[in-house]
Short mmCIF file of C-alpha atoms and ligand atoms in Angstrom, two decimals:
data_model
loop_
_atom_site.label_atom_id
_atom_site.label_comp_id
_atom_site.label_asym_id
_atom_site.label_seq_id
_atom_site.Cartn_x
_atom_site.Cartn_y
_atom_site.Cartn_z
CA MET Y 1 12.67 -22.54 -8.54
CA ARG Y 2 11.79 -18.84 -8.19
CA ARG Y 3 14.07 -15.97 -7.31
CA ILE Y 4 12.26 -13.78 -4.79
CA SER Y 5 12.99 -10.23 -3.63
CA ILE Y 6 11.33 -8.53 -0.68
CA LEU Y 7 11.39 -4.74 -0.55
CA GLY Y 8 10.42 -3.65 2.96
CA SER Y 9 11.14 -7.06 4.51
CA THR Y 10 11.11 -5.76 8.11
CA GLY Y 11 7.60 -4.28 7.97
CA SER Y 12 4.24 -5.80 8.67
CA VAL Y 13 3.68 -7.07 5.11
CA GLY Y 14 7.34 -8.00 4.63
CA VAL Y 15 7.42 -10.13 7.79
CA SER Y 16 4.13 -11.86 6.89
CA THR Y 17 5.54 -12.64 3.44
CA LEU Y 18 8.70 -14.19 4.84
CA ASN Y 19 6.63 -16.18 7.36
CA LEU Y 20 4.50 -17.61 4.57
CA ILE Y 21 7.53 -18.43 2.46
CA GLU Y 22 9.22 -20.16 5.36
CA GLU Y 23 6.07 -22.12 6.23
CA THR Y 24 5.17 -23.28 2.75
CA LEU Y 25 8.21 -23.36 0.47
CA MET Y 26 11.49 -25.26 0.46
CA PRO Y 27 14.63 -23.11 0.30
CA GLY Y 28 16.92 -24.05 -2.58
CA VAL Y 29 14.17 -26.17 -4.13
CA ASP Y 30 11.19 -23.84 -4.52
CA TYR Y 31 12.97 -20.52 -4.11
CA THR Y 32 16.07 -18.50 -3.45
CA ILE Y 33 16.02 -14.97 -2.09
CA GLU Y 34 17.62 -12.42 -4.38
CA ALA Y 35 17.26 -9.26 -2.26
CA LEU Y 36 16.00 -8.20 1.15
CA CYS Y 37 15.68 -4.43 1.69
CA ALA Y 38 14.67 -2.44 4.75
CA GLY Y 39 14.62 1.12 6.04
CA ARG Y 40 16.07 1.37 9.54
CA ASN Y 41 15.64 -1.90 11.38
CA ALA Y 42 19.18 -3.25 11.00
CA ALA Y 43 18.77 -5.89 13.71
CA LEU Y 44 15.72 -7.53 12.11
CA LEU Y 45 17.12 -7.23 8.59
CA ALA Y 46 20.33 -8.95 9.71
CA GLU Y 47 18.35 -11.71 11.43
CA GLN Y 48 16.29 -12.26 8.26
CA ALA Y 49 19.37 -12.17 6.03
CA LEU Y 50 21.23 -14.73 8.13
CA LYS Y 51 18.20 -17.02 8.02
CA PHE Y 52 17.13 -16.61 4.36
CA ARG Y 53 20.60 -16.05 2.81
CA PRO Y 54 19.68 -13.47 0.13
CA ALA Y 55 22.15 -12.63 -2.65
CA VAL Y 56 22.07 -9.07 -1.29
CA ALA Y 57 20.70 -7.33 1.83
CA VAL Y 58 20.28 -3.56 1.86
CA ILE Y 59 19.58 -1.10 4.64
CA ALA Y 60 18.36 2.30 3.43
CA ASP Y 61 19.25 4.39 6.47
CA GLU Y 62 22.95 5.26 6.38
CA ALA Y 63 23.01 5.80 10.14
CA GLN Y 64 22.38 2.06 10.55
CA TRP Y 65 25.26 1.01 8.30
CA PRO Y 66 27.94 0.49 11.00
CA LEU Y 67 25.57 -1.67 13.06
CA PHE Y 68 24.41 -3.59 9.99
CA GLN Y 69 27.99 -4.24 8.92
CA ASP Y 70 28.80 -5.52 12.42
CA LEU Y 71 25.80 -7.84 12.46
CA MET Y 72 26.58 -9.23 9.01
CA ARG Y 73 30.35 -9.62 9.44
CA GLY Y 74 31.60 -13.00 8.23
CA SER Y 75 28.24 -13.98 6.71
CA GLY Y 76 29.50 -13.94 3.12
CA ILE Y 77 26.31 -12.14 2.07
CA GLU Y 78 26.65 -9.04 -0.09
CA ILE Y 79 25.41 -6.00 1.82
CA ALA Y 80 24.80 -2.39 0.89
CA CYS Y 81 23.37 0.80 2.30
CA GLY Y 82 21.46 3.86 1.15
CA ILE Y 83 18.36 4.72 -0.82
CA ASP Y 84 20.14 4.30 -4.16
CA ALA Y 85 21.32 0.85 -3.13
CA VAL Y 86 17.69 -0.14 -2.42
CA GLU Y 87 16.77 0.94 -5.95
CA THR Y 88 19.72 -0.99 -7.39
CA ALA Y 89 18.72 -4.11 -5.46
CA ALA Y 90 15.13 -3.74 -6.68
CA ALA Y 91 16.42 -3.68 -10.27
CA ARG Y 92 18.17 -7.05 -9.86
CA GLN Y 93 16.56 -9.82 -11.83
CA ALA Y 94 14.00 -11.74 -9.79
CA ASP Y 95 10.89 -13.73 -10.70
CA TRP Y 96 8.66 -12.47 -7.89
CA VAL Y 97 9.02 -9.23 -5.96
CA MET Y 98 7.08 -8.22 -2.87
CA ALA Y 99 6.87 -4.42 -2.94
CA ALA Y 100 6.17 -3.61 0.71
CA ILE Y 101 8.10 -0.40 1.40
CA VAL Y 102 5.78 2.19 2.93
CA GLY Y 103 5.04 5.50 1.24
CA ILE Y 104 6.76 7.42 -1.53
CA ALA Y 105 10.08 5.82 -0.51
CA GLY Y 106 8.79 2.79 -2.42
CA LEU Y 107 8.37 4.64 -5.70
CA LYS Y 108 11.87 4.37 -7.20
CA PRO Y 109 12.40 0.74 -6.12
CA VAL Y 110 8.98 -0.31 -7.46
CA TRP Y 111 9.59 1.55 -10.71
CA ALA Y 112 12.97 -0.19 -11.02
CA ALA Y 113 11.49 -3.63 -10.30
CA ALA Y 114 8.71 -3.02 -12.83
CA GLY Y 115 11.36 -2.60 -15.53
CA THR Y 116 12.75 -6.10 -14.97
CA GLY Y 117 9.77 -8.16 -16.11
CA ALA Y 118 9.24 -9.67 -12.64
CA THR Y 119 5.83 -10.45 -11.20
CA ILE Y 120 5.32 -7.71 -8.63
CA ALA Y 121 3.10 -8.31 -5.62
CA LEU Y 122 2.25 -4.68 -4.92
CA ALA Y 123 1.51 -3.64 -1.35
CA ASN Y 124 3.07 -0.17 -1.78
CA LYS Y 125 -0.13 1.45 -3.05
CA GLU Y 126 1.46 4.92 -2.88
CA SER Y 127 3.68 4.16 -5.90
CA LEU Y 128 0.69 3.13 -8.03
CA VAL Y 129 -1.33 6.15 -6.86
CA CYS Y 130 1.53 8.39 -8.03
CA CYS Y 131 2.47 6.62 -11.28
CA GLY Y 132 -0.99 5.57 -12.41
CA ARG Y 133 -1.34 3.27 -15.39
CA ALA Y 134 2.28 4.04 -16.40
CA LEU Y 135 3.49 1.63 -13.71
CA ILE Y 136 1.26 -1.18 -14.93
CA GLU Y 137 2.24 -0.52 -18.54
CA ARG Y 138 5.92 -0.49 -17.61
CA ALA Y 139 5.61 -3.87 -15.88
CA GLU Y 140 3.67 -5.38 -18.77
CA ALA Y 141 6.00 -3.97 -21.43
CA ALA Y 142 8.89 -5.72 -19.66
CA GLY Y 143 6.96 -9.02 -19.65
CA GLY Y 144 5.89 -8.88 -16.02
CA ARG Y 145 2.74 -7.87 -14.21
CA ILE Y 146 1.41 -6.24 -11.07
CA LEU Y 147 -0.60 -8.36 -8.63
CA PRO Y 148 -2.52 -6.48 -5.92
CA VAL Y 149 -1.67 -7.32 -2.31
CA ASP Y 150 -4.09 -4.85 -0.73
CA SER Y 151 -6.86 -7.13 0.56
CA GLU Y 152 -9.62 -5.14 -1.18
CA HIS Y 153 -7.92 -5.12 -4.58
CA ASN Y 154 -6.85 -8.69 -4.19
CA ALA Y 155 -10.51 -9.53 -3.52
CA ILE Y 156 -11.63 -7.69 -6.65
CA PHE Y 157 -8.82 -9.30 -8.65
CA GLN Y 158 -10.15 -12.71 -7.59
CA VAL Y 159 -13.72 -12.02 -8.80
CA PHE Y 160 -13.08 -9.62 -11.70
CA GLU Y 161 -13.75 -11.53 -14.92
CA THR Y 162 -11.50 -9.74 -17.41
CA THR Y 163 -13.34 -11.32 -20.35
CA GLN Y 164 -16.60 -9.84 -19.01
CA ARG Y 165 -15.35 -6.37 -18.20
CA ASP Y 166 -18.07 -4.79 -20.40
CA HIS Y 167 -20.57 -6.37 -18.01
CA ILE Y 168 -19.04 -4.89 -14.88
CA ARG Y 169 -21.25 -2.17 -13.46
CA ARG Y 170 -19.37 -1.25 -10.28
CA LEU Y 171 -16.50 -2.10 -8.03
CA ILE Y 172 -17.35 -1.87 -4.34
CA LEU Y 173 -14.46 -1.42 -1.93
CA THR Y 174 -15.21 -2.29 1.67
CA ALA Y 175 -13.77 -0.29 4.55
CA SER Y 176 -13.64 -1.25 8.21
CA GLY Y 177 -14.26 2.39 9.15
CA GLY Y 178 -11.18 2.37 11.40
CA PRO Y 179 -11.09 3.14 15.13
CA PHE Y 180 -13.20 6.31 14.85
CA ARG Y 181 -16.17 4.92 12.93
CA GLY Y 182 -19.34 6.68 14.07
CA ARG Y 183 -17.49 9.68 15.54
CA THR Y 184 -18.47 13.21 14.54
CA ARG Y 185 -16.10 15.85 13.26
CA GLU Y 186 -16.38 17.52 16.67
CA ASP Y 187 -15.29 14.27 18.40
CA LEU Y 188 -12.30 13.97 16.07
CA LYS Y 189 -10.83 17.30 17.21
CA THR Y 190 -9.39 15.73 20.34
CA VAL Y 191 -8.45 12.17 19.32
CA THR Y 192 -4.88 11.14 20.09
CA ARG Y 193 -2.12 9.38 18.20
CA GLU Y 194 -2.48 6.35 20.50
CA GLN Y 195 -6.23 6.08 19.84
CA ALA Y 196 -5.66 6.44 16.10
CA LEU Y 197 -3.07 3.65 16.16
CA LYS Y 198 -5.59 1.13 17.61
CA HIS Y 199 -7.12 -0.42 14.50
CA PRO Y 200 -10.09 -2.64 15.40
CA ASN Y 201 -9.41 -5.46 12.90
CA TRP Y 202 -6.01 -5.28 11.24
CA SER Y 203 -2.48 -5.24 12.60
CA MET Y 204 -0.45 -3.02 10.25
CA GLY Y 205 2.36 -0.47 10.09
CA ALA Y 206 1.84 2.96 11.67
CA LYS Y 207 1.30 4.99 8.48
CA ILE Y 208 -1.43 2.80 7.01
CA THR Y 209 -3.09 2.54 10.44
CA ILE Y 210 -3.40 6.34 10.63
CA ASP Y 211 -4.57 6.35 6.99
CA SER Y 212 -7.28 3.89 8.00
CA ALA Y 213 -8.38 6.16 10.84
CA THR Y 214 -8.74 9.21 8.53
CA LEU Y 215 -10.12 7.10 5.61
CA ALA Y 216 -7.18 8.37 3.51
CA ASN Y 217 -6.36 4.69 3.07
CA LYS Y 218 -9.70 4.12 1.40
CA GLY Y 219 -9.06 7.21 -0.71
CA LEU Y 220 -5.68 5.85 -1.83
CA GLU Y 221 -7.38 2.52 -2.50
CA LEU Y 222 -10.05 4.19 -4.62
CA ILE Y 223 -7.32 5.66 -6.83
CA GLU Y 224 -5.45 2.35 -6.77
CA ALA Y 225 -8.57 0.48 -7.91
CA ALA Y 226 -9.22 2.94 -10.73
CA TYR Y 227 -5.71 2.38 -12.12
CA LEU Y 228 -5.46 -1.34 -11.46
CA PHE Y 229 -8.80 -2.22 -13.02
CA ASP Y 230 -8.97 0.71 -15.47
CA MET Y 231 -12.33 1.88 -14.12
CA PRO Y 232 -13.58 5.49 -13.73
CA ALA Y 233 -14.19 6.98 -10.29
CA SER Y 234 -17.94 7.01 -11.04
CA GLN Y 235 -17.95 3.20 -11.10
CA ILE Y 236 -16.17 2.69 -7.79
CA ASP Y 237 -18.08 2.87 -4.52
CA VAL Y 238 -17.06 2.42 -0.91
CA LEU Y 239 -19.09 0.66 1.77
CA VAL Y 240 -18.24 0.66 5.45
CA HIS Y 241 -18.23 -2.95 6.65
CA PRO Y 242 -16.89 -3.03 10.21
CA GLN Y 243 -16.48 -6.82 10.38
CA SER Y 244 -13.82 -6.87 7.59
CA VAL Y 245 -15.10 -10.21 6.33
CA VAL Y 246 -16.17 -9.26 2.79
CA HIS Y 247 -12.99 -7.78 1.38
CA SER Y 248 -14.61 -6.20 -1.71
CA LEU Y 249 -17.18 -6.86 -4.42
CA VAL Y 250 -17.75 -6.64 -8.16
CA GLU Y 251 -21.27 -5.95 -9.42
CA TYR Y 252 -22.20 -7.21 -12.89
CA THR Y 253 -24.90 -5.92 -15.24
CA ASP Y 254 -26.98 -9.11 -14.91
CA GLY Y 255 -27.66 -8.48 -11.21
CA SER Y 256 -24.94 -10.80 -9.90
CA THR Y 257 -22.49 -9.41 -7.35
CA LEU Y 258 -19.37 -11.45 -6.63
CA ALA Y 259 -17.46 -10.99 -3.39
CA GLN Y 260 -14.35 -12.50 -1.84
CA MET Y 261 -14.47 -13.25 1.88
CA GLY Y 262 -11.98 -14.49 4.42
CA PRO Y 263 -10.25 -13.76 7.69
CA ALA Y 264 -8.72 -10.31 8.22
CA ASP Y 265 -5.21 -11.65 7.74
CA MET Y 266 -2.82 -10.22 5.15
CA ARG Y 267 -1.34 -13.67 4.60
CA VAL Y 268 -4.49 -14.53 2.60
CA PRO Y 269 -3.90 -11.97 -0.19
CA ILE Y 270 -0.12 -12.46 0.04
CA SER Y 271 -0.55 -16.22 -0.45
CA TYR Y 272 -2.83 -15.55 -3.42
CA CYS Y 273 -0.07 -13.46 -5.01
CA LEU Y 274 2.53 -16.10 -4.17
CA GLY Y 275 0.48 -18.83 -5.79
CA TRP Y 276 -1.03 -16.92 -8.70
CA PRO Y 277 -2.26 -18.15 -11.17
CA ASP Y 278 -2.78 -21.18 -8.88
CA ARG Y 279 -3.82 -21.29 -5.22
CA HIS Y 280 -1.08 -21.47 -2.62
CA PRO Y 281 -2.11 -23.72 0.26
CA TRP Y 282 -1.05 -22.80 3.80
CA LYS Y 283 -2.39 -23.23 7.32
CA ALA Y 284 -4.88 -20.37 6.98
CA PRO Y 285 -6.82 -19.54 10.15
CA ALA Y 286 -10.32 -20.99 10.44
CA PHE Y 287 -13.04 -18.88 8.88
CA ASP Y 288 -16.30 -19.44 10.73
CA LEU Y 289 -19.21 -17.33 9.45
CA ARG Y 290 -21.47 -18.68 12.22
CA ALA Y 291 -19.16 -17.25 14.84
CA ILE Y 292 -19.15 -13.91 13.01
CA GLY Y 293 -22.94 -13.97 12.76
CA THR Y 294 -23.87 -10.60 11.34
CA LEU Y 295 -22.39 -8.65 8.46
CA THR Y 296 -23.31 -4.98 8.14
CA PHE Y 297 -22.77 -2.40 5.40
CA ASP Y 298 -23.11 1.37 5.56
CA ALA Y 299 -22.24 4.50 3.63
CA PRO Y 300 -19.01 6.25 4.69
CA ASP Y 301 -19.37 9.56 6.52
CA GLU Y 302 -17.53 11.93 4.20
CA GLU Y 303 -18.38 14.95 6.37
CA ALA Y 304 -16.42 13.68 9.35
CA PHE Y 305 -13.85 11.91 7.14
CA PRO Y 306 -13.25 14.15 4.11
CA MET Y 307 -10.14 12.29 2.88
CA LEU Y 308 -12.22 9.91 0.78
CA ARG Y 309 -13.90 12.82 -1.01
CA LEU Y 310 -10.53 14.55 -1.52
CA ALA Y 311 -9.05 11.38 -3.01
CA ARG Y 312 -11.99 11.05 -5.38
CA GLU Y 313 -11.48 14.69 -6.44
CA ALA Y 314 -7.76 14.05 -6.98
CA LEU Y 315 -8.57 11.03 -9.14
CA MET Y 316 -11.09 12.96 -11.19
CA ILE Y 317 -8.70 15.89 -11.74
CA GLY Y 318 -6.07 13.31 -12.65
CA GLY Y 319 -2.53 14.01 -13.83
CA LEU Y 320 -0.34 14.86 -10.87
CA MET Y 321 -3.16 15.61 -8.41
CA PRO Y 322 -3.04 12.10 -6.88
CA VAL Y 323 0.68 12.77 -6.24
CA VAL Y 324 -0.26 15.96 -4.39
CA PHE Y 325 -2.91 14.10 -2.39
CA ASN Y 326 -0.45 11.36 -1.50
CA ALA Y 327 2.46 13.65 -0.59
CA ALA Y 328 0.31 15.97 1.50
CA ASN Y 329 -1.22 13.06 3.35
CA GLU Y 330 2.12 11.35 3.94
CA VAL Y 331 3.89 14.37 5.36
CA MET Y 332 0.96 15.27 7.61
CA VAL Y 333 0.67 11.68 8.88
CA GLN Y 334 4.37 11.74 9.75
CA ALA Y 335 3.84 15.03 11.60
CA PHE Y 336 0.81 13.56 13.42
CA LEU Y 337 2.81 10.47 14.40
CA ALA Y 338 5.57 12.78 15.67
CA GLY Y 339 3.00 14.51 17.89
CA ARG Y 340 3.30 17.84 16.06
CA ILE Y 341 -0.26 18.30 14.77
CA GLY Y 342 -3.84 17.26 15.49
CA PHE Y 343 -5.87 14.61 13.68
CA LEU Y 344 -8.03 17.09 11.76
CA ASP Y 345 -4.99 19.01 10.55
CA ILE Y 346 -4.38 16.11 8.16
CA PRO Y 347 -7.45 16.56 5.88
CA GLU Y 348 -7.28 20.31 6.28
CA ALA Y 349 -3.71 20.43 4.95
CA VAL Y 350 -4.43 17.97 2.14
CA ALA Y 351 -7.35 20.14 0.96
CA HIS Y 352 -5.06 23.20 1.16
CA ALA Y 353 -2.29 21.51 -0.86
CA MET Y 354 -4.73 20.41 -3.54
CA LYS Y 355 -6.20 23.90 -3.81
CA LYS Y 356 -2.73 25.44 -4.06
CA ALA Y 357 -1.72 22.94 -6.71
CA GLU Y 358 -4.76 23.89 -8.76
CA SER Y 359 -4.35 27.61 -8.26
CA ARG Y 360 -0.65 27.42 -9.21
CA SER Y 361 -2.17 26.04 -12.43
CA MET Y 362 0.34 23.28 -12.10
CA ALA Y 363 0.59 21.12 -15.17
CA LEU Y 364 -1.92 18.60 -13.99
CA THR Y 365 -1.82 16.48 -17.06
CA VAL Y 366 1.21 14.32 -17.21
CA ASN Y 367 2.53 11.90 -19.72
CA LEU Y 368 4.89 9.86 -17.65
CA GLY Y 369 6.54 7.84 -20.34
CA HIS Y 370 9.54 6.39 -18.57
CA ASP Y 371 10.30 9.34 -16.34
CA ILE Y 372 9.25 9.60 -12.71
CA GLY Y 373 11.08 12.90 -12.21
CA GLN Y 374 7.86 14.92 -12.42
CA ILE Y 375 6.31 12.84 -9.66
CA LEU Y 376 9.28 13.30 -7.35
CA LEU Y 377 9.31 17.04 -8.05
CA THR Y 378 5.60 17.38 -7.30
CA ASP Y 379 6.06 15.31 -4.16
CA ALA Y 380 8.87 17.62 -2.98
CA GLU Y 381 6.92 20.78 -3.88
CA THR Y 382 3.88 19.59 -1.96
CA ARG Y 383 5.95 18.80 1.13
CA ALA Y 384 7.58 22.24 0.94
CA GLU Y 385 4.14 23.85 0.57
CA LEU Y 386 3.05 22.24 3.83
CA ALA Y 387 6.22 22.92 5.80
CA GLY Y 388 4.51 25.71 7.75
CA ARG Y 389 1.61 23.46 8.74
CA CYS Y 390 3.62 20.58 10.16
CA GLY Y 391 4.39 22.09 13.55
CA ALA Y 392 8.14 22.40 12.88
CA PHE Y 393 8.31 18.80 11.70
CA ASP Y 394 11.14 18.37 9.18
CA VAL Y 395 9.25 17.60 5.97
CA SER Y 396 12.32 16.12 4.30
CA GLN Y 397 12.36 13.36 6.94
CA ALA Y 398 9.12 12.04 5.59
CA ALA Y 399 10.57 11.74 2.12
CA THR Y 400 13.18 9.25 3.26
CA ALA Y 401 11.22 7.57 6.05
N1 NAP G 1 0.20 -3.80 6.78
C1 NAP G 1 -0.84 -4.15 6.06
O1 NAP G 1 -1.66 -4.95 6.50
C2 NAP G 1 -1.03 -3.58 4.68
C3 NAP G 1 -2.19 -3.90 3.98
C4 NAP G 1 -2.35 -3.41 2.70
C5 NAP G 1 -1.38 -2.59 2.13
N2 NAP G 1 -0.29 -2.26 2.84
C6 NAP G 1 0.71 -1.38 2.24
O2 NAP G 1 1.96 -2.02 2.28
C7 NAP G 1 3.00 -1.07 2.48
C8 NAP G 1 3.78 -1.47 3.73
O3 NAP G 1 2.91 -1.41 4.82
P1 NAP G 1 3.33 -2.00 6.24
O4 NAP G 1 2.10 -1.93 7.08
O5 NAP G 1 4.02 -3.31 6.06
O6 NAP G 1 4.34 -0.88 6.72
P2 NAP G 1 5.46 -0.97 7.85
O7 NAP G 1 5.14 -2.06 8.81
O8 NAP G 1 5.64 0.39 8.36
O9 NAP G 1 6.75 -1.42 7.02
C9 NAP G 1 7.33 -0.59 6.07
C10 NAP G 1 8.56 -1.23 5.51
O10 NAP G 1 9.21 -0.30 4.61
C11 NAP G 1 10.59 -0.24 4.99
N3 NAP G 1 11.15 1.01 4.51
C12 NAP G 1 10.82 2.27 4.84
N4 NAP G 1 11.56 3.15 4.13
C13 NAP G 1 12.37 2.41 3.34
C14 NAP G 1 13.35 2.72 2.38
N5 NAP G 1 13.69 3.99 2.07
N6 NAP G 1 13.98 1.70 1.75
C15 NAP G 1 13.70 0.43 2.04
N7 NAP G 1 12.76 0.06 2.92
C16 NAP G 1 12.11 1.06 3.57
C17 NAP G 1 10.56 -0.39 6.49
O11 NAP G 1 11.84 -0.68 7.01
P3 NAP G 1 12.19 -0.47 8.59
O12 NAP G 1 11.03 -0.99 9.38
O13 NAP G 1 13.41 -1.30 8.71
O14 NAP G 1 12.44 0.98 8.79
C18 NAP G 1 9.60 -1.58 6.56
O15 NAP G 1 10.26 -2.76 6.20
C19 NAP G 1 2.32 0.29 2.59
O16 NAP G 1 2.34 0.92 1.35
C20 NAP G 1 0.89 -0.07 2.97
O17 NAP G 1 -0.05 0.90 2.54
C21 NAP G 1 -0.08 -2.74 4.10
#
């Protein structure tokens, strides 16, 4: 029987994870839930807690505490509130942790969970982008490991032969291209929040959907892949594949290229992480290649979508530059979602923040050891740097969102 914690249980990935668990595992026989944590959605968290009976349920947003207490009254379930309480819950001993908080808010909880020796199914790519290999090393030193939930990295993980890593020539991440594939930079000047939120293939939370529209998501994934698979930027390519059928590929030196395919449904990679090292059967949707018919692949347009190039630069500079890239992107996406700025202000501000970070000759080499303080400081400095570009959006809101 496994003890399972879900960080970000009310989000898109969190809900899919609970659905899979409910569909395929027996409570009290196969699993118990140790912790459920959420940001603001007290009603859904309470509903989940009453159904799954975790040892503890935590709501991060203190404004939701009175409502959450009301909803949980008489349940006998331990409850708590606040960002620190989320971190404390993440540090509780569990066997399997789904890390599905969005953004930098996931960093401290993921870092805490990594110290427990649990197997961490990592959806919160932002924490890995910021911590780099230190997060993986922390998990492994504690006797645990990080399993990638992102469909692209999960695909690579499935076809990456660790014993043949000297024979791996390239990793190829596929990208749907998002809702604005084929648009020019000129076209992108006037696109709206609503248009950007309409992803053609995937149903996801708002932040990652905007990241998909700017290609920042692919940029974050490029950095994520470099750290997860310990590969240099020069050996990671991106191909635009609008059908989202081939989730990523690994090219070997003997001319073989292995790919993982499947429906565009996050329950596929989540189930792989739930079952690993075995397969976890569930009622997966039919996958009919005849109905799909044609698969196409193209180079990304880095002129119209510069976020991919900026992410690659951040990775190559290394140290804290991925933290700057991530923080700048996150705060500008929040401002875009709040209707304060235009779509193209996002890459423009990220490029500005990266330039400033370089010109401040910020200590860009970092030896994290067991301290994430430097990351949080750089995150805060980057947000402050962009305060004037966010259209009066409160940059501190993004840090706790
Ligand atoms: N969705 C996908 O298909 C997908 C695919 C690959 C990777 N990912 C990655 O997975 C992560 C989650 O994505 P998502 O699409 O599931 O996002 P989402 O739908 O926006 O959900 C985010 C979750 O984080 C919670 N949260 C926010 N701040 C928190 C805090 N301070 N403490 C505790 N919980 C907090 C939210 O709670 P409330 O809703 O209650 O506020 C919610 O449960 C992101 O890093 C994303 O890049 C997602």
